[in-house]
XYZ file of C-alpha atoms in Angstrom:
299
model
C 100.626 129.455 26.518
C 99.501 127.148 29.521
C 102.753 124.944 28.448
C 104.991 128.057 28.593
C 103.377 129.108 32.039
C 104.120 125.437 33.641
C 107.608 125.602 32.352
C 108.306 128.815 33.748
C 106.772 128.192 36.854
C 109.190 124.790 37.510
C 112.527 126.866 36.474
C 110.949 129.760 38.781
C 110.305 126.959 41.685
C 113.961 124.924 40.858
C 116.140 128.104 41.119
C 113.971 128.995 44.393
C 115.025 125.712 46.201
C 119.208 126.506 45.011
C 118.817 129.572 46.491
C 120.720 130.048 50.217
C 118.565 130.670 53.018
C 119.512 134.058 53.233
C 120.948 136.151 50.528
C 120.479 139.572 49.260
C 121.376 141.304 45.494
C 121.669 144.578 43.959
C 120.493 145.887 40.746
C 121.667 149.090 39.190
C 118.837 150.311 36.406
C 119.128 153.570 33.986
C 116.004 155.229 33.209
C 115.273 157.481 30.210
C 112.129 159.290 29.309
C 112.080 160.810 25.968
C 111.637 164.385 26.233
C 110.829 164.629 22.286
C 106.991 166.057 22.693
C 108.742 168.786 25.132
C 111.604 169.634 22.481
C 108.897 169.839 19.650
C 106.811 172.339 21.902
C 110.605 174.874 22.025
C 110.727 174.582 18.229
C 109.354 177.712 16.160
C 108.708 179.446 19.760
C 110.504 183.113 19.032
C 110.448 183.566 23.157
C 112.883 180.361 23.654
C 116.661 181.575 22.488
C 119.570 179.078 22.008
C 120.739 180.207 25.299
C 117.693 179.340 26.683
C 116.653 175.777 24.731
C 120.390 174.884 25.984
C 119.732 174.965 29.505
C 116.279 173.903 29.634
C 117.581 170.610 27.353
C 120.223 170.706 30.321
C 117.856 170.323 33.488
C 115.408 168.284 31.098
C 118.310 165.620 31.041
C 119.197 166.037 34.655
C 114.760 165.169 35.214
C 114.396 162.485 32.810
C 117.611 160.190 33.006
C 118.114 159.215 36.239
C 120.532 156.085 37.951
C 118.589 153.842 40.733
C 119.860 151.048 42.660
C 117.515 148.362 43.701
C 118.859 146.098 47.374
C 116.759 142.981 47.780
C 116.091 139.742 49.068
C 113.466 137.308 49.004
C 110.177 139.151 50.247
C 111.416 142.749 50.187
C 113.286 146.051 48.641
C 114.377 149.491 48.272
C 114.535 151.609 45.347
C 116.286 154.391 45.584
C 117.992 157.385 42.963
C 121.116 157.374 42.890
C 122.901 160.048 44.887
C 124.519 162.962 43.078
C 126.238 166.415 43.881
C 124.042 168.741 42.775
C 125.610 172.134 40.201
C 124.413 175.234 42.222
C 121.021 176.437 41.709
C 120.463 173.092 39.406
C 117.598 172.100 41.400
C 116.587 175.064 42.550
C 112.673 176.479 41.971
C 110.019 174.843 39.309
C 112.536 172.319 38.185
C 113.203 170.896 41.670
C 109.382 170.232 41.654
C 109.321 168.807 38.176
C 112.048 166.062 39.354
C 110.583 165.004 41.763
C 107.484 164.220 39.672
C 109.663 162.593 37.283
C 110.410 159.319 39.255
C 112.949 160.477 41.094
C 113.550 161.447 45.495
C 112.860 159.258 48.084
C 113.257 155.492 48.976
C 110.548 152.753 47.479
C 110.099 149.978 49.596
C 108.095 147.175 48.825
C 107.067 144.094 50.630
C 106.132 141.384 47.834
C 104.965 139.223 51.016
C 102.179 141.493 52.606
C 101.991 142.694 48.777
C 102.269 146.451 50.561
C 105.029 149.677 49.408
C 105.413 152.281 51.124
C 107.926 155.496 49.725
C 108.416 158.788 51.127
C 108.185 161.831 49.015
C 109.296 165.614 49.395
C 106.789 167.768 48.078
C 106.737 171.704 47.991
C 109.121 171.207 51.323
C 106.445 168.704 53.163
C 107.249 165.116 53.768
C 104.526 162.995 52.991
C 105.049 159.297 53.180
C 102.924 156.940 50.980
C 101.711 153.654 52.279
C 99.254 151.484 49.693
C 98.940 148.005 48.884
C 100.843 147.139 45.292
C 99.239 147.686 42.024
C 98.284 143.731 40.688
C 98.724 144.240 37.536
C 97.389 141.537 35.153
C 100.688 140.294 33.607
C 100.411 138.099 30.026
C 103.374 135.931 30.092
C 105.007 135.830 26.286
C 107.544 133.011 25.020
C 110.009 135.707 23.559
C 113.165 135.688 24.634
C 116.405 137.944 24.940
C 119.426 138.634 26.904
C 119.839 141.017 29.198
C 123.634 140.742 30.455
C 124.510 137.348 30.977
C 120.226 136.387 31.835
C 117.864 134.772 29.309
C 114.773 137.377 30.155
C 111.166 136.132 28.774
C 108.917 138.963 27.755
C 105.755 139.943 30.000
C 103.428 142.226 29.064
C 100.042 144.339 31.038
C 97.970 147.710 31.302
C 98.805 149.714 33.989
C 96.594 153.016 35.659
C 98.724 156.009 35.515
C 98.912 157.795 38.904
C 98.105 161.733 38.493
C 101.176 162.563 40.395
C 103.246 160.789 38.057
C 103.573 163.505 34.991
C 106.456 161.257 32.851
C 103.180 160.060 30.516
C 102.078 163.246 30.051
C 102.233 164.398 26.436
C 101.353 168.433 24.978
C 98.226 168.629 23.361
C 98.107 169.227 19.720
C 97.648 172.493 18.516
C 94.371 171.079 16.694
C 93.380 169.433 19.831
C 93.449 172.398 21.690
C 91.730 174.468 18.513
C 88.907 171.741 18.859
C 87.994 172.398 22.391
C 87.545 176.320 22.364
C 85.253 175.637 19.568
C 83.351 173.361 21.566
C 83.226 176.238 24.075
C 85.233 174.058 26.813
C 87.810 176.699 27.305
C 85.936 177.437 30.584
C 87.350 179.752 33.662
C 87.846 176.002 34.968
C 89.561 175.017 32.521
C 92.026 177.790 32.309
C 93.233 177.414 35.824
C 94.072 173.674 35.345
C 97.564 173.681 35.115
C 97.672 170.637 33.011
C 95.179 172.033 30.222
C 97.794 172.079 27.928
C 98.584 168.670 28.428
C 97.231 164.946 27.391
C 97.340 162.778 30.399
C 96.354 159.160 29.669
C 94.162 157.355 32.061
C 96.359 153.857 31.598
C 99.658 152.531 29.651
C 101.006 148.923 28.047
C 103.952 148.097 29.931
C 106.066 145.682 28.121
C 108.602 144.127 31.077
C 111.383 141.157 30.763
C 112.212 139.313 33.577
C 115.025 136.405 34.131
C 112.868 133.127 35.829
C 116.945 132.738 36.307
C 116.530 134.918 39.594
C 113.266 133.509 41.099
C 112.547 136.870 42.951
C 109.289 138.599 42.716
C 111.005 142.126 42.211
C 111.539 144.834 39.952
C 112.253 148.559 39.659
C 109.496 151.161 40.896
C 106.598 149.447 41.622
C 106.904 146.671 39.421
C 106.742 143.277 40.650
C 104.439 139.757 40.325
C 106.689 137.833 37.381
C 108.308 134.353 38.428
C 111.616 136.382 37.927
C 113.286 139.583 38.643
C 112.636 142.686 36.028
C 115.145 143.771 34.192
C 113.667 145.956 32.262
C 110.267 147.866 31.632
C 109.331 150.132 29.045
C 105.984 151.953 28.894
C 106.645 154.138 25.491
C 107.717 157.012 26.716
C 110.312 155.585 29.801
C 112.721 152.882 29.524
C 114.199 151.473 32.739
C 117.127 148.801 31.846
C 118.978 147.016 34.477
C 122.526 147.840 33.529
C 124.740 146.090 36.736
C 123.632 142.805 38.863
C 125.062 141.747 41.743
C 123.999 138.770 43.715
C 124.891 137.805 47.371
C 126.733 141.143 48.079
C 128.944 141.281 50.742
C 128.343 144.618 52.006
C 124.886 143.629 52.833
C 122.106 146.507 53.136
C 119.070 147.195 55.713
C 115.928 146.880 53.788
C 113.496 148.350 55.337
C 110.553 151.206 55.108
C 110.948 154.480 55.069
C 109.267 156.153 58.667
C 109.304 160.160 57.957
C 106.624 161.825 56.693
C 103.059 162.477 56.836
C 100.738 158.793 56.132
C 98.729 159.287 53.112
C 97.172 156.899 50.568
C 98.244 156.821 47.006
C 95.260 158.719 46.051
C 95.376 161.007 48.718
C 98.966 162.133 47.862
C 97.499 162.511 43.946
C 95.214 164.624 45.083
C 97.143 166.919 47.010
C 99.995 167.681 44.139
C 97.594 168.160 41.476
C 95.624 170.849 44.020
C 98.862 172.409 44.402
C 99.530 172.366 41.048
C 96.853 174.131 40.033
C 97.313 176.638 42.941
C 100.693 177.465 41.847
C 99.445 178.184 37.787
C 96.224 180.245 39.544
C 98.829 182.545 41.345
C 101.334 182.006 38.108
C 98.548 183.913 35.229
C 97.589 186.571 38.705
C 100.780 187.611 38.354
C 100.756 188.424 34.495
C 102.500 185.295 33.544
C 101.936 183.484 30.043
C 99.417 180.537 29.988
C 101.678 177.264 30.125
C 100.834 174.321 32.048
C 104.507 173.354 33.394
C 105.793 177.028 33.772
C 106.748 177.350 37.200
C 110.619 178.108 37.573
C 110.210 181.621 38.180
C-alpha cells in the first residue's frame, strides 16, 4: 500500500509540474439516487392511484437525477445544477422543498487552499449562505483501476458523517421496525411530531470515489475533494455521481468565486434550522387533519 501511495504521489507531483501556470477545466457529472425504498412504500397503498404513482415517479425523477457542472482550477471551484426550464407548477409547494434537499440549488464553492466551502441555499424562501471548513475525510487509497472516459481512475475509498439537511440517505423504516418501537412504548407525543419518524437516517456512509492522478487537481463534485487527482465519480449506495464530459483549458474561461447572498450560518447551524422547520411544517400538517407521513408536505 505504502508502494502504491509513493507511486501515486510522483504521477500526482509529475503531471502538476506539466501543468500551465494558469489553466482552468470543466466537468459535467450526472447524479442518480435510487428512489427504490420510496417506490416500495407506493406499492399495496389503496390511497396512491396510477394517476397518482405516475406523477409522483415524475417529480421523484425531476429530485433525484440531476446534471451539475463543475469550473475549476488549481486551488478552487464551483458546483453548480445545471439550469433547466421548469414545466409549470413542477416545482411548485412540498416538492420544491424536497429538491432542494436533494443536492440540488445553489452554487458550491470550495477553496482546496484555505481547505474552506462556502454554498448558498434557498430555503422556505430565505437565503442562507453556508460557510464551513471542508469535511477531511480519511481517504484509503486502493490499487484498482478503471476507465472513466479516456482517464485511468484508481479507486479511493472513506466514511463520511451525513449532514441532517441532506435527506438523499434517508431510507423508510420497516414496517417491523416501526411495530418494534410502539411496543417499546417510544411512540411518544415527541416522537409523533418528528417529521422524519418514519424514516431511518444513518449517522455516517462508505463512499467509494475514483479519481484520475492524470489531472493532479484536488477536486471533485459536492464536497468531495483531498485525492492526488480529480473525482470522477462517487457513489455512496444510494447516489451515484459520474463525470460524464471533461474539458480542460476551456476557452470561455469562468469566474470562480464564492457565492455573497444570504444569511452566514455554519453547517450545523443551517442543519438545525431545516430540520426545526421540518418538524414545524408536519406539527401544523397532522393540526390540520392530515395523515401521519414524514415527507407529506405538497399540499
Amino acid at each position: 500500500m505504502k508502494k502504491i501511495s509513493i507511486a501515486l504521489l510522483v504521477l500526482f507531483c509529475t503531471s502538476l509540474s506539466s501543468f500551465a501556470q494558469e489553466f482552468q477545466g470543466m466537468a459535467v457529472y450526472e447524479s442518480k439516487t435510487s428512489t427504490a425504498d420510496f417506490k416500495s412504500r407506493m406499492d399495496g397503498n389503496k390511497e396512491v392511484t396510477p394517476e397518482m404513482r405516475k406523477m409522483i415517479e415524475e417529480r421523484m425523477k425531476k429530485m433525484f437525477e440531476k446534471t451539475f457542472i463543475l469550473n475549476f482550477d488549481k486551488t478552487s471551484s464551483i458546483y453548480k445544477e445545471e439550469e433547466k426550464l421548469d414545466a409549470p407548477g413542477q416545482n411548485a409547494g412540498g416538492f420544491r422543498v424536497m429538491s432542494s434537499m436533494m443536492g440540488g440549488g445553489g452554487t458550491f464553492y470550495k477553496n482546496v487552499k484555505d481547505k474552506t466551502y462556502t454554498v448558498d441555499k434557498e430555503f422556505m424562501s430565505k437565503e442562507f449562505l453556508v460557510v464551513d471548513s471542508l469535511p477531511k475525510l480519511a481517504w484509503k487509497l486502493g490499487s484498482e483501476t478503471k476507465k472513466i472516459g479516456d482517464y485511468t481512475c484508481f479507486k479511493a475509498t472513506a466514511i463520511k458523517p451525513v449532514s441532517a439537511s441532506d435527506f438523499r440517505n434517508a431510507r423508510p423504516k420497516k414496517e417491523e421496525a416501526k411495530k418494534e418501537e410502539a411496543k417499546k412504548g417510544e411512540e411518544t407525543k415527541e416522537k409523533k411530531t418528528n417529521f422524519m419518524a418514519d424514516f431511518d437516517m444513518p449517522k455516517e456512509i462508505e463512499i467509494t470515489a475514483w479519481y484520475t492522478p492524470e489531472i493532479p487537481i484536488s477536486q471533485g463534485p459536492e464536497s468531495y475533494w483531498g485525492l492526488p487527482g480529480l473525482i470522477l465519480e462517487v457513489n455512496d449506495g444510494k447516489t451515484v455521481v459520474m463525470c460524464s464530459k471533461l474539458v480542460m483549458n476551456t476557452k470561455d474561461k469562468v469566474e470562480i468565486k464564492a457565492p455573497k447572498n444570504g444569511k452566514v450560518v455554519k453547517q450545523k447551524e443551517y442543519d438545525d434550522i431545516v430540520v426545526k422547520k421540518m418538524q414545524e411544517m408536519q406539527e401544523q400538517f397532522q393540526s390540520q387533519g392530515g395523515n401521519r407521513g414524514g415527507m407529506r408536505m405538497g399540499h
